[in-house]
Coordinates of C-alpha atoms in Angstrom, one line a residue:
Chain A
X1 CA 31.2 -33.4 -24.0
X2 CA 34.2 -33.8 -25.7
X3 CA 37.4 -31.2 -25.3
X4 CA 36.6 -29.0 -27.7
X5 CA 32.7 -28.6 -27.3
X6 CA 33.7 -27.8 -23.5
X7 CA 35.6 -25.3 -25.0
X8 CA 33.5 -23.9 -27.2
X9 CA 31.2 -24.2 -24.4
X10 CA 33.4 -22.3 -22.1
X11 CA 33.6 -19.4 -24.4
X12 CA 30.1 -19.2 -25.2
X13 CA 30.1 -18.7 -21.1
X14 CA 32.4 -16.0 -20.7
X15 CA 31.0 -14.1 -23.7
X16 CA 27.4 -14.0 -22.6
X17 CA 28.7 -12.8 -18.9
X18 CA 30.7 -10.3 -20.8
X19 CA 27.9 -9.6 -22.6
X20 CA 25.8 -9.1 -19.8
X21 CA 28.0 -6.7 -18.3
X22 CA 28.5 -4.1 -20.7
X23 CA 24.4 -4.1 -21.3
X24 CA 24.0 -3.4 -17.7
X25 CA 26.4 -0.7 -17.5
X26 CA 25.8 0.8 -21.4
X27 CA 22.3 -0.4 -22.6
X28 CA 21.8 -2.0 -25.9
X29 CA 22.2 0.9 -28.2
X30 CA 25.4 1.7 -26.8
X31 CA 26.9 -1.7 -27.0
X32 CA 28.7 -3.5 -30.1
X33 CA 30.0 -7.1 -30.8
X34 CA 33.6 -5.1 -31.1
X35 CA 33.6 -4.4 -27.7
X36 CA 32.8 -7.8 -26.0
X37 CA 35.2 -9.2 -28.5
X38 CA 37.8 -6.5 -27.7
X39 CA 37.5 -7.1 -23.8
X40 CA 37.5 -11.1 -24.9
X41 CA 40.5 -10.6 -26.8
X42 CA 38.7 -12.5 -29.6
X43 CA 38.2 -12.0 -33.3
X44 CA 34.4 -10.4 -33.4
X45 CA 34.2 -13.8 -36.3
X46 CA 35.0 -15.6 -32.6
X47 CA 31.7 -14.2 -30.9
X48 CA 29.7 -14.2 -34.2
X49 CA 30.0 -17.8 -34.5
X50 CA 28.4 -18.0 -31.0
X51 CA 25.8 -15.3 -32.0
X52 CA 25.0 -14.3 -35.3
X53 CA 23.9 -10.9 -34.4
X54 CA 24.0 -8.3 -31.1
X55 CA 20.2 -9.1 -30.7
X56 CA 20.7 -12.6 -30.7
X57 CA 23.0 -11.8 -28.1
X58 CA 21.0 -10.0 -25.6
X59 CA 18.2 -12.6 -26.6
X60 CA 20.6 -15.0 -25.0
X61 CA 21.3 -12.8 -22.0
X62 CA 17.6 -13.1 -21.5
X63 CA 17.3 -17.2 -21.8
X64 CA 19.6 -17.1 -19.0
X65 CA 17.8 -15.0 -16.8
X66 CA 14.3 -17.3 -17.7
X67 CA 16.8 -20.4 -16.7
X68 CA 17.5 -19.2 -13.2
X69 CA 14.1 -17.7 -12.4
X70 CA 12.9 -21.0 -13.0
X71 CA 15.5 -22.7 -10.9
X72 CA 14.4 -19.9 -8.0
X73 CA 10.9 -20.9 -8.2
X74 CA 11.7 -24.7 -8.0
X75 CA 14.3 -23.8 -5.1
X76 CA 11.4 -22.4 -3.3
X77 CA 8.8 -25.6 -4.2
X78 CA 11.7 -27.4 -2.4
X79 CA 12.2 -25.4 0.1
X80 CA 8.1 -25.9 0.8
X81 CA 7.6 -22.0 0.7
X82 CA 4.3 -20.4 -0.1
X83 CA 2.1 -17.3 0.5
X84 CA 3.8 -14.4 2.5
X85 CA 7.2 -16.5 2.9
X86 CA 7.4 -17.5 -0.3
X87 CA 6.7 -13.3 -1.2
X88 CA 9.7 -12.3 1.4
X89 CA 11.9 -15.0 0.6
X90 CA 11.5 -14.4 -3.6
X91 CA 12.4 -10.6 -3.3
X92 CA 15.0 -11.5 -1.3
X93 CA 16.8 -13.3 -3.7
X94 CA 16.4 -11.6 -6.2
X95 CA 17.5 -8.1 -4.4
X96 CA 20.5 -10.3 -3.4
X97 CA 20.9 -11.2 -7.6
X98 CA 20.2 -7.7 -8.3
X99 CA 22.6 -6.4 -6.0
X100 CA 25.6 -8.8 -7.0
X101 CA 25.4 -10.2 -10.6
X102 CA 25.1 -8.3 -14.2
X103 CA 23.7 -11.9 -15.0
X104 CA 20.1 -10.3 -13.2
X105 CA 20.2 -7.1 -13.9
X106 CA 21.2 -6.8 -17.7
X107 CA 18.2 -8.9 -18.9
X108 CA 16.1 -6.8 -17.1
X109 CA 18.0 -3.6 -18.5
X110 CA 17.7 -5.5 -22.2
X111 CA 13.6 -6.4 -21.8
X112 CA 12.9 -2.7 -20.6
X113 CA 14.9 -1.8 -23.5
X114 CA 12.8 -4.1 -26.0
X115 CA 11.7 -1.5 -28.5
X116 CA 14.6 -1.2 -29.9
X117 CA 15.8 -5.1 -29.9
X118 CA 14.7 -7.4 -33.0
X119 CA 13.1 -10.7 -31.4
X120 CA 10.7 -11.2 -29.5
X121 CA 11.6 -10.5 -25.5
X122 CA 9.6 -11.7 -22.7
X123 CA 7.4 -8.5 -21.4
X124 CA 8.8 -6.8 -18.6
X125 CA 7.5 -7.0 -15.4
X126 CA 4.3 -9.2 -16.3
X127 CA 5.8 -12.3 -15.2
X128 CA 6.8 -11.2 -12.0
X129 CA 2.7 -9.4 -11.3
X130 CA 1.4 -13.1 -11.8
X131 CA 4.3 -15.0 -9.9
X132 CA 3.2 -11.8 -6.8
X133 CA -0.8 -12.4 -7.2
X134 CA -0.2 -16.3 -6.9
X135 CA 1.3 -15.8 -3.4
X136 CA -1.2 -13.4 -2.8
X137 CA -3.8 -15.6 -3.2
X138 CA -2.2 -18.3 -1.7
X139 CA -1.8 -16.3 1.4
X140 CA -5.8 -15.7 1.6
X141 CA -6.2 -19.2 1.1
X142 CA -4.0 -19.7 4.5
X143 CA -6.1 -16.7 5.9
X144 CA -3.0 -14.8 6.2
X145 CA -4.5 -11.8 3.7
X146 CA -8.1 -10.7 3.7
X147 CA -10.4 -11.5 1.3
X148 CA -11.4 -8.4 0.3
X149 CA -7.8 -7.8 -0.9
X150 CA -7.4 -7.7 -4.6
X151 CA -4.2 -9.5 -5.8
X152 CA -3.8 -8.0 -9.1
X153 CA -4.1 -4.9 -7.7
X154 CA -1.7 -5.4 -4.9
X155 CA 0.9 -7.3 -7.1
X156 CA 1.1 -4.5 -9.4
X157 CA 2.1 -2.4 -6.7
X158 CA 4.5 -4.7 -4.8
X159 CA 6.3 -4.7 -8.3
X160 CA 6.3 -1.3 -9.2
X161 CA 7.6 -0.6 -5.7
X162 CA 10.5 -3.5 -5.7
X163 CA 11.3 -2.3 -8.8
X164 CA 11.4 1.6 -7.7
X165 CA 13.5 0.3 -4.8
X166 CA 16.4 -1.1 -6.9
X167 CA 16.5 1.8 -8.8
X168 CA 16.8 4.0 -6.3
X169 CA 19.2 2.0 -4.2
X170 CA 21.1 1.8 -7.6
X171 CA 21.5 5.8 -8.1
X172 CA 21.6 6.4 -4.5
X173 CA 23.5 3.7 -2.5
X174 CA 25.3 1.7 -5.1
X175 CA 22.3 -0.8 -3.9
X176 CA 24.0 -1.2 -0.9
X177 CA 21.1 -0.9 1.0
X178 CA 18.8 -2.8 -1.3
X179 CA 17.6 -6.1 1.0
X180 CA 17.0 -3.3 3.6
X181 CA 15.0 -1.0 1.7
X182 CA 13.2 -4.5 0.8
X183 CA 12.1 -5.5 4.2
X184 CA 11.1 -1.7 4.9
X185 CA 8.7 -2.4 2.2
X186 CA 7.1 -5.3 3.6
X187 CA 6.8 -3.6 6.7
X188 CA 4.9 -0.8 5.1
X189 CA 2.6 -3.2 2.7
X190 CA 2.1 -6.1 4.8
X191 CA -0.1 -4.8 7.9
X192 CA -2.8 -3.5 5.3
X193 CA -3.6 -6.4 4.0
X194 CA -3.3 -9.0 6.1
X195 CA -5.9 -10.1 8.2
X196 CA -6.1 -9.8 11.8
X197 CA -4.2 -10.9 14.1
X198 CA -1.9 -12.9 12.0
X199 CA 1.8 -11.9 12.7
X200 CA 4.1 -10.8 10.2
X201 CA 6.4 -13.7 8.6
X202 CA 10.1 -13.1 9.1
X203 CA 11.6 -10.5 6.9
X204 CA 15.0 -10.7 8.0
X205 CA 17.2 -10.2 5.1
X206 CA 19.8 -12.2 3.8
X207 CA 23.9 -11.1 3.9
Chain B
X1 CA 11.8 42.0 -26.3
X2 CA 12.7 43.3 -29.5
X3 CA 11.3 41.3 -33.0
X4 CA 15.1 39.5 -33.2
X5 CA 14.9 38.9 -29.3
X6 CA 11.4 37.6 -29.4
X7 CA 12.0 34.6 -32.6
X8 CA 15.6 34.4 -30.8
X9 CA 13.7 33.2 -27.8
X10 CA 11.0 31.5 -29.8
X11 CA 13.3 29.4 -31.3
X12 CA 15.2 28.5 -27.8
X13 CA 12.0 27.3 -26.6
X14 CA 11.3 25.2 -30.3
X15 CA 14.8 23.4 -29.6
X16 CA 14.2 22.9 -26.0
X17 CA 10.7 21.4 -26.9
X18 CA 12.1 19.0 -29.8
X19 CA 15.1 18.0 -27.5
X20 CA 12.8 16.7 -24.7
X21 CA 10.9 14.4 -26.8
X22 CA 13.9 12.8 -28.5
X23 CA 16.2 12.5 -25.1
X24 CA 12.9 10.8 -23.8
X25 CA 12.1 8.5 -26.5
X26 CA 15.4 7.9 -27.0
X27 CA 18.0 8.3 -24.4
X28 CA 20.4 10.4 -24.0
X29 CA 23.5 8.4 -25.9
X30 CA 21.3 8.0 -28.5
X31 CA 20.3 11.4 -29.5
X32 CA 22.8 14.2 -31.7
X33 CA 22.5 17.8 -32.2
X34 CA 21.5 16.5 -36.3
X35 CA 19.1 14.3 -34.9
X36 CA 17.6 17.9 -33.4
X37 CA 18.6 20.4 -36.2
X38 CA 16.9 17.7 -39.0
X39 CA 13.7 17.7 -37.0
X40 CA 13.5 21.8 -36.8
X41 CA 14.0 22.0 -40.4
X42 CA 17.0 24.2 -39.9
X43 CA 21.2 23.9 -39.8
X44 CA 23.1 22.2 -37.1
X45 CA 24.6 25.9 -36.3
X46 CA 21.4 27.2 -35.6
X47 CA 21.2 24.5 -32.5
X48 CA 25.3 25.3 -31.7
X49 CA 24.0 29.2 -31.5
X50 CA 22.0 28.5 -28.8
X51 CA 23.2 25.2 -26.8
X52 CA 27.0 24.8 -27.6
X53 CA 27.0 21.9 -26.9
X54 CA 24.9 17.9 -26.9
X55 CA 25.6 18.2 -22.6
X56 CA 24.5 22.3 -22.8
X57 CA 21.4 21.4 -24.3
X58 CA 20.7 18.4 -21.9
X59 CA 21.7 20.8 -19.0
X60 CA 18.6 23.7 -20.3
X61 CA 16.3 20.9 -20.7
X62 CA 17.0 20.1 -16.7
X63 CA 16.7 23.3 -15.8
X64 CA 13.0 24.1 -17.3
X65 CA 12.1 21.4 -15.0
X66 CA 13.9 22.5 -12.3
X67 CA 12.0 25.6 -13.1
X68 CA 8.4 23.8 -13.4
X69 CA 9.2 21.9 -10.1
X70 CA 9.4 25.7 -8.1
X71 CA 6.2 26.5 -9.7
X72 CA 4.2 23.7 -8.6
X73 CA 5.7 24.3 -5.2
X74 CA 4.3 27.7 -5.1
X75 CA 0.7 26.8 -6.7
X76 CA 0.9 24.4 -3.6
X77 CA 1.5 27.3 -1.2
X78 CA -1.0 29.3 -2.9
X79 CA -3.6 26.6 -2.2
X80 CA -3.0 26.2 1.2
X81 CA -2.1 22.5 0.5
X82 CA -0.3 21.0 4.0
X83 CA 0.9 17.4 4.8
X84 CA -1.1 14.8 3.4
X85 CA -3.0 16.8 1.3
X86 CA 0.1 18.0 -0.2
X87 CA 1.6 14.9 -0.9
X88 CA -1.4 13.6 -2.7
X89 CA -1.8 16.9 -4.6
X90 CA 1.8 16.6 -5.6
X91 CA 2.2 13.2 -6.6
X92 CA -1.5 13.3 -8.9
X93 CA 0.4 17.0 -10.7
X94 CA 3.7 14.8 -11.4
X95 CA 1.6 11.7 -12.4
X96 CA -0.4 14.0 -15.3
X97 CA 2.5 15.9 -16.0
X98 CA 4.9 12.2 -16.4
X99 CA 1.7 10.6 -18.7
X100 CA 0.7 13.8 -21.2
X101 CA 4.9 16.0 -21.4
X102 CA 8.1 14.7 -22.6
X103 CA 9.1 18.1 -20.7
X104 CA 8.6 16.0 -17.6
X105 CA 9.5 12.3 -18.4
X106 CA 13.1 14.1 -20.4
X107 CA 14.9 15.3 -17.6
X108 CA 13.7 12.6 -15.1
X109 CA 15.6 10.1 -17.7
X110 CA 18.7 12.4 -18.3
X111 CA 18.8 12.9 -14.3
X112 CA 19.3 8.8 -14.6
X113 CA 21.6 9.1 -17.3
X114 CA 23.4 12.2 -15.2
X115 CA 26.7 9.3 -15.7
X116 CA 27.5 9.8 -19.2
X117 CA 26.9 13.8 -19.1
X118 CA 29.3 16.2 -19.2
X119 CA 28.3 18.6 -16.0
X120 CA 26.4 18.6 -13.1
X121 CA 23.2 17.6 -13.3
X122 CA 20.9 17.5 -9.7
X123 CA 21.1 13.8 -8.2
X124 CA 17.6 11.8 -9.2
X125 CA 15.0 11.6 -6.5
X126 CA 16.6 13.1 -3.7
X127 CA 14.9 16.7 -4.2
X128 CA 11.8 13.9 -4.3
X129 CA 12.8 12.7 -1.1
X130 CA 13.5 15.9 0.7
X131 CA 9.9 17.5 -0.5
X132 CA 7.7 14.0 0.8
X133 CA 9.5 13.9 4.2
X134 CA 9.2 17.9 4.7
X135 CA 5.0 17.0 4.3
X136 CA 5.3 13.9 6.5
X137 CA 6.7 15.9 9.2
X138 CA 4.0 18.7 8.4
X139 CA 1.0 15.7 8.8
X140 CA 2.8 14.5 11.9
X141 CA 2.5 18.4 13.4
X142 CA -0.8 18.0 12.2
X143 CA -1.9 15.1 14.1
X144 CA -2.7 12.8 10.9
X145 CA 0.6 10.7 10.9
X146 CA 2.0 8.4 13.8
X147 CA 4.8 10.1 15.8
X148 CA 6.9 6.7 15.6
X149 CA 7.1 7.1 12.1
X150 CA 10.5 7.6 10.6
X151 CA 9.8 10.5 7.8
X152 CA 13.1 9.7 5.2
X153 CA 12.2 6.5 5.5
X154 CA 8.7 6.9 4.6
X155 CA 10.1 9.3 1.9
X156 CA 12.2 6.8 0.2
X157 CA 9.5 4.4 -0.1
X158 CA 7.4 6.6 -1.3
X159 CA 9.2 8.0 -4.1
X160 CA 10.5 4.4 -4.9
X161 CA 7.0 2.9 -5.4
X162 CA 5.8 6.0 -7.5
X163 CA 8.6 6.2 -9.5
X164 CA 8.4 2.5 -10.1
X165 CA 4.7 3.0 -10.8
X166 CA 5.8 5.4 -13.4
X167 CA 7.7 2.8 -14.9
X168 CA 5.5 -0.4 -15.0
X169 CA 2.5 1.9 -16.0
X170 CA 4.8 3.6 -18.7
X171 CA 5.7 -0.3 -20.0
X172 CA 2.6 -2.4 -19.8
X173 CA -0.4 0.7 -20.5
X174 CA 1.3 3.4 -22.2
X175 CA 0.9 5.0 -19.1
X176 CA -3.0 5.4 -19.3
X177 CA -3.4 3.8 -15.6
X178 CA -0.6 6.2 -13.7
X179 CA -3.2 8.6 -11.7
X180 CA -5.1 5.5 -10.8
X181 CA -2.1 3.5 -10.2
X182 CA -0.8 6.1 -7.6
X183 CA -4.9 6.3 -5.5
X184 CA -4.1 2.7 -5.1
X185 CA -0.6 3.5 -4.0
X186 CA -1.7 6.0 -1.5
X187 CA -4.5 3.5 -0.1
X188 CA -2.0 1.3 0.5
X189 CA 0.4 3.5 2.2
X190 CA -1.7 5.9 4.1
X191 CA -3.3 3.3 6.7
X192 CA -0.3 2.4 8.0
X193 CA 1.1 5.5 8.9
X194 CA -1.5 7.4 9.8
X195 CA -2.9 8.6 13.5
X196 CA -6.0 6.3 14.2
X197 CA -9.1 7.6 13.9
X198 CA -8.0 9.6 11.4
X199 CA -9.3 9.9 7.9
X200 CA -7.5 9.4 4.4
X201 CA -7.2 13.0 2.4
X202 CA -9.4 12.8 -0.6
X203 CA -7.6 10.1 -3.0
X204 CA -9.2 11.5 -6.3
X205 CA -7.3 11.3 -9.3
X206 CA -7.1 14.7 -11.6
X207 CA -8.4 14.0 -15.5

């Protein structure tokens, strides 16, 4: 790249992290292109050059988010992970994401919020059921799960209660205890459905 | 009441109605005493009369749930409901009451949004919290659930994965699948914790 396409680069950077914390902290209806300019100290013609409109914004804020879940999911194809430890080892990155960086938890925020965005945004939730009933059913293929277990069923639920978790470890804790309240859940799911005799994978959380 | 007292009151109740559906669809932030008055067919000073203010109004709508939460306490009482089969008695009432009244899902979102509202507002899911470890405590008196069990820990959990139930089944099914979301949650859960030998309370979803 030359000089000035690193920095146009650069500030195409900063705004989308900027971006990405005010829609975690506000929401998109309470957000404006003024304000991510004004904390830029930029023109607003600065950040509309970048994006031509706050919902092509956010639908940035999103690509970004789609960019590093993929990178997770290769990270963990490297890392030769699958069934229950690839399960534990995927929330806890992404409690770890969640708990640190605006980067994860705006987009979330932003597809939860889609109703009122123009553009089409991924569906909440959905992709993370299908990446859940994968392991799942990698894990009865090990004959670590039973086979009566349903993994639709069961990745609906290990969603719903990950994603309960953040938010009350959010209102509650400041998500301080997030990759705690995490393994707590895998100790509370994982004995019902796995099948007998197998021990439970190590659900030590990261710092 | 006299004729003045009784449209006075009628009126309250008309606001209070209106208000929950449009904080719930829409959010605290997002919502204006205009917004309210246009939608009642009548001036903005009629609202000001009874809620002085956007946060006043927000407060009253709290505090009918506060006020519906105390009833469904005592209608528990009344029917003898203990331990388990007062946790699953509660948690089916919340999950009808969350899929057909904006009266319920209103303050549960402005108890979430308690940050940008003037006053004090109860914290979110800790009454929650307090109520499901009270009946784990009860089921362990009773025999039904494991003395090693740690009851707020259980609690949290608990309310995590139903409020996150809430959530995905409010997102991806318009919340059609909430009763039957939280059986499966409590079919999960249950074996776990409970006394061997023992059998699950009746998991049957209300209509």
């Amino acid at each position: 790249m030359s000089t000035r396409e690193e920095q146009k680069h650069r500030t195409r950077t900063t705004i989308l992290r900027i971006a990405a914390e005010e829609f975690d902290e506000r929401g998109y209806a309470a957000v404006s292109l003024n304000d991510i300019a004004a904390r830029l100290h930029v023109t607003k013609g600065t950040v509309y050059f970048h994006f031509p409109s706050k919902s092509a914004l956010a639908l940035a804020v999103v690509d970004t988010y789609v960019a590093r879940w993929s990178a997770l999911q290769q990270e963990m194809t490297r890392l030769h992970l699958t069934g229950l430890s690839a399960l534990v080892w995927l929330s806890h990155q992404v409690a770890v994401g969640y708990r640190d960086d605006p980067g994860v938890r705006a987009p979330l925020r932003l597809m939860r919020e889609s109703a009122v965005i123009d553009g089409d945004l991924p569906t909440p939730f959905v992709p993370w059921i299908k990446t859940v009933a994968q392991h799942v059913v990698e894990a009865q293929q090990q004959g670590h799960v039973r086979d009566d277990v349903d993994a639709n069923i069961i990745a609906w639920q290990v969603v719903a209660s990950f994603f309960g978790a953040q938010e009350l470890s959010h209102q509650l804790s400041s998500r301080g205890d997030l990759t705690d309240r995490v393994t707590t859940m895998w100790q509370l799911f994982l004995p019902g459905i796995m099948a007998p005799g197998v021990a439970l994978p190590d659900l030590t959380p990261p710092l």
